Amino acid sequence: MTDAALVPEVGRFAPPARAGFQVHFVERAADMMAIGGRLLADAGPNADVMVIDVAVMDGDWRQEVRAAVIERVLAATADACGLAEPPPGWWVKFRVIDEGSWGSRGGVLSVLTLLDTGVFTDEKAAAIRAALGA
């Protein structure tokens, strides 16, 4: 799942960038989730529901880049679960955290400070700078 978001964000497969990505798994009891007004506990044992929340720093997130991340995350998750394709009950939310609103390392972190780390392709770094007006 890490690489599913990493590659579209930095423009290539870059293992050193993996340290900047986190994946959190939160399981909810079937009586703590409902779809269509019906608790999953009442939907039977075959209910397959998942919500994947992708939160990224502001950058080059044109619609086609967002779509690539969403499709890659769903495909990677299905593969990890041994499925040929993701079920319709799996949803992905894609959120962009505004520039200046991401905290890390004891302060506010900007994607602009990360562009010179060597993990972003030149093309991707230029697209991020253009998107942020930098």
Coordinates of N, CA, C and O in Angstrom, one line a residue:
M1 N 0.8 -1.2 0.0 CA 0.0 0.0 0.0 C 0.9 1.3 0.0 O 0.5 2.3 -0.6
T2 N 2.0 1.2 0.6 CA 2.9 2.3 0.7 C 3.3 2.7 -0.7 O 3.2 3.9 -1.1
D3 N 3.8 1.8 -1.5 CA 4.2 2.1 -2.9 C 3.1 2.5 -3.8 O 3.3 3.3 -4.7
A4 N 1.8 2.1 -3.4 CA 0.7 2.5 -4.2 C 0.5 4.0 -4.2 O 0.1 4.6 -5.2
A5 N 0.8 4.7 -3.1 CA 0.7 6.1 -3.0 C 2.1 6.8 -3.3 O 2.1 7.9 -3.9
L6 N 3.2 6.1 -3.0 CA 4.5 6.7 -3.1 C 4.8 7.0 -4.6 O 5.3 8.1 -4.9
V7 N 4.6 6.0 -5.5 CA 5.0 6.2 -6.9 C 4.4 7.4 -7.5 O 5.0 8.2 -8.1
P8 N 3.0 7.5 -7.4 CA 2.4 8.7 -8.1 C 2.8 10.0 -7.4 O 2.9 11.0 -8.1
E9 N 3.1 10.0 -6.1 CA 3.5 11.2 -5.4 C 4.9 11.7 -5.8 O 5.1 12.9 -6.1
V10 N 5.9 10.8 -5.8 CA 7.3 11.2 -6.1 C 7.7 11.0 -7.5 O 8.7 11.5 -8.0
G11 N 6.9 10.3 -8.3 CA 7.1 10.1 -9.7 C 7.9 8.9 -10.1 O 8.2 8.7 -11.3
R12 N 8.3 8.1 -9.1 CA 9.0 6.8 -9.4 C 9.0 6.0 -8.1 O 8.7 6.4 -7.1
F13 N 9.5 4.7 -8.3 CA 9.7 3.9 -7.1 C 11.0 4.3 -6.4 O 12.0 4.4 -7.0
A14 N 10.8 4.8 -5.2 CA 12.0 5.3 -4.4 C 12.0 4.8 -3.0 O 11.4 5.4 -2.1
P15 N 12.6 3.6 -2.8 CA 12.6 3.0 -1.4 C 13.0 4.0 -0.3 O 12.4 3.9 0.8
P16 N 13.9 4.9 -0.5 CA 14.2 5.8 0.6 C 13.0 6.7 1.1 O 13.0 7.1 2.2
A17 N 12.1 6.9 0.2 CA 10.9 7.7 0.5 C 9.9 7.0 1.4 O 9.0 7.6 2.0
R18 N 10.0 5.7 1.5 CA 9.1 4.9 2.2 C 9.0 5.3 3.7 O 7.9 5.2 4.3
A19 N 10.1 5.8 4.2 CA 10.1 6.2 5.6 C 9.0 7.4 5.9 O 8.6 7.5 7.0
G20 N 8.7 8.1 4.9 CA 7.7 9.2 5.0 C 6.2 8.8 4.9 O 5.4 9.6 4.9
F21 N 6.0 7.5 4.8 CA 4.6 7.0 4.6 C 4.2 6.1 5.7 O 5.0 5.3 6.2
Q22 N 3.0 6.2 6.2 CA 2.5 5.4 7.3 C 1.2 4.7 6.8 O 0.4 5.3 6.1
V23 N 1.0 3.5 7.2 CA -0.3 2.8 7.0 C -0.8 2.4 8.4 O -0.1 1.8 9.1
H24 N -2.0 2.8 8.7 CA -2.6 2.4 9.9 C -3.8 1.5 9.7 O -4.6 1.8 8.8
F25 N -3.9 0.5 10.5 CA -5.1 -0.4 10.3 C -6.0 -0.3 11.6 O -5.5 -0.4 12.7
V26 N -7.2 0.0 11.3 CA -8.2 0.2 12.4 C -9.4 -0.7 12.1 O -10.1 -0.6 11.2
E27 N -9.5 -1.7 13.0 CA -10.7 -2.6 12.8 C -11.8 -2.2 13.7 O -11.6 -1.8 14.9
R28 N -13.0 -2.3 13.1 CA -14.2 -1.9 13.9 C -15.1 -3.1 14.0 O -15.2 -3.9 13.1
A29 N -15.7 -3.2 15.1 CA -16.6 -4.3 15.4 C -17.8 -4.2 14.4 O -18.2 -3.0 14.0
A30 N -18.4 -5.3 14.0 CA -19.5 -5.3 13.0 C -20.7 -4.5 13.5 O -21.5 -4.0 12.7
D31 N -20.8 -4.3 14.8 CA -21.9 -3.5 15.4 C -21.6 -2.0 15.5 O -22.3 -1.3 16.1
M32 N -20.4 -1.6 15.0 CA -19.9 -0.3 15.1 C -19.9 0.4 13.7 O -19.3 1.5 13.5
M33 N -20.4 -0.3 12.7 CA -20.4 0.2 11.3 C -21.7 -0.1 10.7 O -22.2 -1.2 10.9
A34 N -22.2 0.8 9.9 CA -23.5 0.6 9.2 C -23.3 1.1 7.8 O -22.6 2.1 7.5
I35 N -24.0 0.4 6.9 CA -24.1 0.9 5.5 C -25.6 0.8 5.1 O -26.3 -0.2 5.3
G36 N -26.1 1.9 4.6 CA -27.5 2.0 4.2 C -28.4 1.9 5.3 O -29.5 1.4 5.2
G37 N -28.0 2.3 6.5 CA -28.8 2.2 7.7 C -28.9 0.8 8.3 O -29.7 0.6 9.2
R38 N -28.0 0.0 7.9 CA -28.0 -1.4 8.4 C -26.7 -1.7 9.0 O -25.6 -1.6 8.3
L39 N -26.7 -2.2 10.3 CA -25.4 -2.6 10.9 C -24.8 -3.8 10.1 O -25.5 -4.7 9.7
L40 N -23.5 -3.8 10.1 CA -22.8 -4.9 9.4 C -23.1 -6.2 10.2 O -23.1 -7.3 9.6
A41 N -23.3 -6.1 11.5 CA -23.6 -7.3 12.3 C -24.9 -8.0 11.8 O -25.0 -9.2 11.9
D42 N -25.8 -7.1 11.2 CA -27.0 -7.7 10.7 C -26.9 -8.1 9.3 O -27.9 -8.6 8.7
A43 N -25.8 -7.8 8.6 CA -25.7 -8.1 7.2 C -25.2 -9.5 6.9 O -25.2 -9.9 5.8
G44 N -24.8 -10.2 7.9 CA -24.3 -11.5 7.8 C -22.8 -11.6 7.7 O -22.1 -10.6 7.6
P45 N -22.3 -12.8 7.8 CA -20.8 -13.0 7.9 C -20.0 -12.7 6.6 O -18.8 -12.6 6.7
N46 N -20.7 -12.5 5.5 CA -20.0 -12.3 4.2 C -19.9 -10.8 3.9 O -19.4 -10.5 2.8
A47 N -20.3 -9.9 4.8 CA -20.1 -8.5 4.5 C -18.6 -8.2 4.5 O -17.9 -8.5 5.4
D48 N -18.2 -7.6 3.4 CA -16.8 -7.2 3.1 C -16.7 -5.7 3.0 O -17.0 -5.2 1.9
V49 N -16.4 -5.0 4.0 CA -16.4 -3.5 4.0 C -15.1 -3.0 4.5 O -14.5 -3.6 5.4
M50 N -14.6 -2.0 3.8 CA -13.3 -1.4 4.2 C -13.4 0.0 3.7 O -13.8 0.4 2.6
V51 N -12.9 0.9 4.6 CA -12.7 2.3 4.2 C -11.2 2.7 4.3 O -10.6 2.5 5.4
I52 N -10.6 3.1 3.3 CA -9.2 3.4 3.2 C -9.1 4.9 3.1 O -9.6 5.5 2.2
D53 N -8.5 5.5 4.1 CA -8.4 7.0 4.1 C -6.9 7.4 3.8 O -6.0 7.2 4.6
V54 N -6.7 7.9 2.6 CA -5.4 8.4 2.1 C -5.3 9.9 2.4 O -6.1 10.6 1.8
A55 N -4.4 10.3 3.2 CA -4.1 11.7 3.5 C -2.7 12.0 3.0 O -1.8 11.4 3.4
V56 N -2.6 13.1 2.2 CA -1.3 13.4 1.6 C -1.1 14.9 1.8 O -2.0 15.7 2.0
M57 N 0.2 15.3 1.8 CA 0.6 16.7 1.8 C 0.2 17.3 0.5 O 0.2 16.7 -0.5
D58 N -0.1 18.6 0.5 CA -0.4 19.3 -0.7 C 0.7 19.2 -1.7 O 1.9 19.1 -1.3
G59 N 0.3 19.1 -2.9 CA 1.3 18.9 -4.0 C 0.7 18.8 -5.4 O -0.4 19.4 -5.6
D60 N 1.2 18.0 -6.2 CA 0.7 17.8 -7.6 C -0.4 16.7 -7.5 O -0.1 15.5 -7.8
W61 N -1.6 17.1 -7.2 CA -2.6 16.1 -7.0 C -3.8 16.4 -8.0 O -4.9 16.5 -7.7
R62 N -3.4 16.5 -9.3 CA -4.4 16.6 -10.3 C -5.3 15.3 -10.3 O -4.9 14.3 -9.7
Q63 N -6.5 15.4 -10.9 CA -7.4 14.3 -10.8 C -6.8 13.0 -11.3 O -7.1 12.0 -10.7
E64 N -6.0 13.0 -12.4 CA -5.5 11.7 -12.9 C -4.5 11.2 -11.9 O -4.3 9.9 -11.8
V65 N -3.8 12.0 -11.1 CA -2.8 11.5 -10.1 C -3.6 10.9 -8.9 O -3.3 9.8 -8.4
R66 N -4.7 11.6 -8.5 CA -5.5 11.0 -7.4 C -6.1 9.7 -7.8 O -6.1 8.7 -7.1
A67 N -6.6 9.6 -9.1 CA -7.2 8.4 -9.6 C -6.2 7.3 -9.6 O -6.5 6.1 -9.2
A68 N -4.9 7.6 -10.0 CA -3.9 6.5 -10.0 C -3.6 6.0 -8.6 O -3.5 4.8 -8.4
V69 N -3.6 6.9 -7.6 CA -3.4 6.5 -6.2 C -4.5 5.6 -5.7 O -4.3 4.5 -5.2
I70 N -5.8 6.0 -6.0 CA -6.9 5.3 -5.5 C -6.9 3.9 -6.2 O -7.1 2.9 -5.5
E71 N -6.7 3.8 -7.5 CA -6.7 2.5 -8.2 C -5.6 1.6 -7.7 O -5.8 0.4 -7.5
R72 N -4.4 2.2 -7.5 CA -3.3 1.4 -7.0 C -3.5 0.9 -5.6 O -3.1 -0.2 -5.2
V73 N -4.1 1.7 -4.7 CA -4.3 1.3 -3.3 C -5.4 0.2 -3.3 O -5.2 -0.8 -2.6
L74 N -6.4 0.3 -4.1 CA -7.4 -0.8 -4.1 C -6.8 -2.1 -4.7 O -7.1 -3.1 -4.2
A75 N -6.0 -2.0 -5.8 CA -5.4 -3.1 -6.4 C -4.4 -3.8 -5.4 O -4.4 -5.0 -5.3
A76 N -3.6 -3.0 -4.7 CA -2.6 -3.6 -3.8 C -3.3 -4.2 -2.6 O -2.9 -5.3 -2.1
T77 N -4.4 -3.6 -2.1 CA -5.2 -4.2 -1.0 C -5.8 -5.5 -1.4 O -5.8 -6.5 -0.7
A78 N -6.4 -5.5 -2.6 CA -7.0 -6.8 -3.1 C -6.0 -7.9 -3.3 O -6.2 -9.0 -2.9
D79 N -4.8 -7.5 -3.8 CA -3.7 -8.5 -4.0 C -3.3 -9.0 -2.6 O -3.1 -10.2 -2.5
A80 N -3.1 -8.2 -1.6 CA -2.7 -8.6 -0.3 C -3.8 -9.5 0.4 O -3.4 -10.4 1.2
C81 N -5.0 -9.3 0.0 CA -6.1 -10.2 0.5 C -6.4 -11.4 -0.4 O -7.3 -12.2 -0.1
G82 N -5.6 -11.6 -1.4 CA -5.7 -12.7 -2.3 C -6.9 -12.7 -3.2 O -7.5 -13.7 -3.6
L83 N -7.4 -11.5 -3.5 CA -8.6 -11.3 -4.4 C -8.2 -10.8 -5.7 O -7.2 -10.0 -5.9
A84 N -8.9 -11.2 -6.8 CA -8.6 -10.7 -8.1 C -9.0 -9.2 -8.3 O -8.3 -8.5 -9.1
E85 N -10.0 -8.8 -7.6 CA -10.4 -7.4 -7.6 C -11.0 -7.0 -6.3 O -11.5 -7.8 -5.6
P86 N -11.0 -5.7 -6.0 CA -11.6 -5.2 -4.8 C -13.1 -5.3 -4.8 O -13.7 -5.0 -5.8
P87 N -13.7 -5.7 -3.7 CA -15.2 -5.8 -3.7 C -15.8 -4.3 -3.7 O -15.1 -3.4 -3.3
P88 N -17.1 -4.2 -4.0 CA -17.7 -2.9 -4.1 C -17.9 -2.3 -2.7 O -18.1 -1.0 -2.6
G89 N -17.7 -3.0 -1.6 CA -17.8 -2.5 -0.3 C -16.5 -1.8 0.2 O -16.5 -1.4 1.4
W90 N -15.5 -1.8 -0.6 CA -14.2 -1.2 -0.2 C -14.3 0.2 -0.8 O -14.4 0.4 -2.0
W91 N -14.1 1.2 0.0 CA -14.1 2.6 -0.4 C -12.7 3.3 -0.1 O -12.1 2.9 0.9
V92 N -12.4 4.2 -0.9 CA -11.1 5.0 -0.7 C -11.5 6.5 -0.6 O -12.2 7.0 -1.5
K93 N -11.1 7.1 0.5 CA -11.2 8.6 0.6 C -9.8 9.2 0.3 O -8.9 8.7 1.0
F94 N -9.7 10.2 -0.5 CA -8.4 10.8 -0.8 C -8.5 12.2 -0.3 O -9.3 13.0 -0.8
R95 N -7.7 12.6 0.7 CA -7.7 13.9 1.2 C -6.3 14.6 1.1 O -5.3 14.0 1.3
V96 N -6.3 15.8 0.7 CA -5.1 16.6 0.6 C -5.1 17.6 1.7 O -6.0 18.4 2.0
I97 N -4.0 17.5 2.5 CA -3.9 18.4 3.6 C -3.2 19.7 3.1 O -2.1 19.6 2.5
D98 N -3.8 20.8 3.4 CA -3.3 22.1 2.8 C -1.9 22.4 3.3 O -1.5 22.0 4.4
E99 N -1.2 23.0 2.4 CA 0.2 23.5 2.7 C 0.2 24.3 4.0 O -0.7 25.1 4.2
G100 N 1.1 23.9 4.9 CA 1.2 24.6 6.2 C 0.3 24.0 7.2 O 0.3 24.4 8.4
S101 N -0.3 22.8 6.9 CA -1.2 22.2 7.9 C -0.8 20.8 8.2 O -1.6 20.0 8.8
W102 N 0.4 20.4 7.9 CA 0.9 19.1 8.2 C 2.0 19.2 9.3 O 3.0 19.9 9.0
G103 N 1.9 18.6 10.4 CA 2.8 18.7 11.5 C 3.7 17.5 11.6 O 3.2 16.4 11.6
S104 N 5.0 17.7 11.8 CA 5.9 16.6 12.0 C 7.2 17.1 12.4 O 7.5 18.3 12.2
R105 N 8.1 16.3 13.1 CA 9.4 16.7 13.4 C 9.4 17.9 14.4 O 10.3 18.8 14.3
G106 N 8.4 18.1 15.1 CA 8.3 19.2 16.1 C 7.8 20.5 15.5 O 7.9 21.5 16.2
G107 N 7.3 20.5 14.3 CA 6.8 21.7 13.7 C 6.0 21.5 12.5 O 5.5 20.4 12.3
V108 N 5.8 22.5 11.7 CA 5.1 22.4 10.4 C 6.0 21.9 9.3 O 7.1 22.4 9.2
L109 N 5.6 20.9 8.6 CA 6.4 20.4 7.5 C 5.8 20.7 6.2 O 4.5 20.7 6.0
S110 N 6.6 21.1 5.2 CA 6.1 21.5 3.9 C 6.7 20.5 2.9 O 7.9 20.1 3.0
V111 N 5.9 20.1 1.9 CA 6.5 19.2 0.9 C 7.6 19.9 0.1 O 8.5 19.3 -0.4
L112 N 7.6 21.3 0.1 CA 8.6 22.0 -0.6 C 10.0 21.7 0.0 O 11.0 21.7 -0.8
T113 N 10.1 21.5 1.3 CA 11.4 21.2 1.9 C 11.9 19.8 1.6 O 13.0 19.5 1.7
L114 N 11.0 19.0 1.1 CA 11.3 17.6 0.8 C 11.7 17.4 -0.7 O 12.3 16.4 -1.0
L115 N 11.5 18.4 -1.5 CA 11.8 18.3 -2.9 C 13.2 18.1 -3.3 O 13.5 17.5 -4.3
D116 N 14.1 18.5 -2.4 CA 15.5 18.4 -2.7 C 16.2 17.2 -2.1 O 17.4 17.1 -2.0
T117 N 15.4 16.3 -1.6 CA 15.9 15.1 -1.0 C 16.4 14.0 -1.9 O 17.1 13.1 -1.5
G118 N 16.1 14.2 -3.2 CA 16.5 13.2 -4.2 C 15.5 12.1 -4.5 O 15.8 11.3 -5.4
V119 N 14.4 12.1 -3.8 CA 13.5 11.0 -4.1 C 12.5 11.4 -5.2 O 11.9 10.5 -5.9
F120 N 12.2 12.7 -5.3 CA 11.3 13.2 -6.3 C 12.0 13.2 -7.7 O 13.1 13.7 -7.8
T121 N 11.3 12.9 -8.8 CA 11.8 13.1 -10.1 C 11.8 14.6 -10.3 O 11.1 15.3 -9.7
D122 N 12.7 15.1 -11.2 CA 12.7 16.5 -11.6 C 11.4 17.0 -12.1 O 10.9 18.1 -11.7
E123 N 10.7 16.1 -12.9 CA 9.4 16.5 -13.4 C 8.4 16.6 -12.3 O 7.6 17.6 -12.3
K124 N 8.4 15.7 -11.4 CA 7.4 15.7 -10.3 C 7.7 16.9 -9.4 O 6.7 17.6 -8.9
A125 N 8.9 17.2 -9.1 CA 9.3 18.3 -8.2 C 8.8 19.6 -8.9 O 8.3 20.5 -8.2
A126 N 9.0 19.7 -10.2 CA 8.6 20.9 -10.9 C 7.0 21.1 -10.9 O 6.5 22.2 -10.7
A127 N 6.3 19.9 -11.0 CA 4.9 20.0 -11.0 C 4.4 20.4 -9.6 O 3.4 21.1 -9.5
I128 N 5.0 19.9 -8.6 CA 4.6 20.3 -7.2 C 4.9 21.8 -7.0 O 4.0 22.5 -6.5
R129 N 6.0 22.3 -7.4 CA 6.3 23.7 -7.2 C 5.3 24.5 -8.0 O 4.8 25.5 -7.5
A130 N 4.9 24.1 -9.2 CA 3.9 24.8 -10.0 C 2.5 24.8 -9.3 O 1.8 25.8 -9.2
A131 N 2.2 23.6 -8.8 CA 0.9 23.5 -8.1 C 0.8 24.4 -6.9 O -0.3 24.9 -6.6
L132 N 1.9 24.5 -6.2 CA 1.9 25.3 -5.0 C 2.3 26.8 -5.2 O 2.4 27.6 -4.3
G133 N 2.6 27.1 -6.5 CA 3.0 28.5 -6.8 C 4.3 28.9 -6.2 O 4.6 30.0 -5.9
A134 N 5.2 27.9 -6.1 CA 6.5 28.2 -5.5 C 7.6 28.3 -6.6 O 7.5 27.7 -7.7

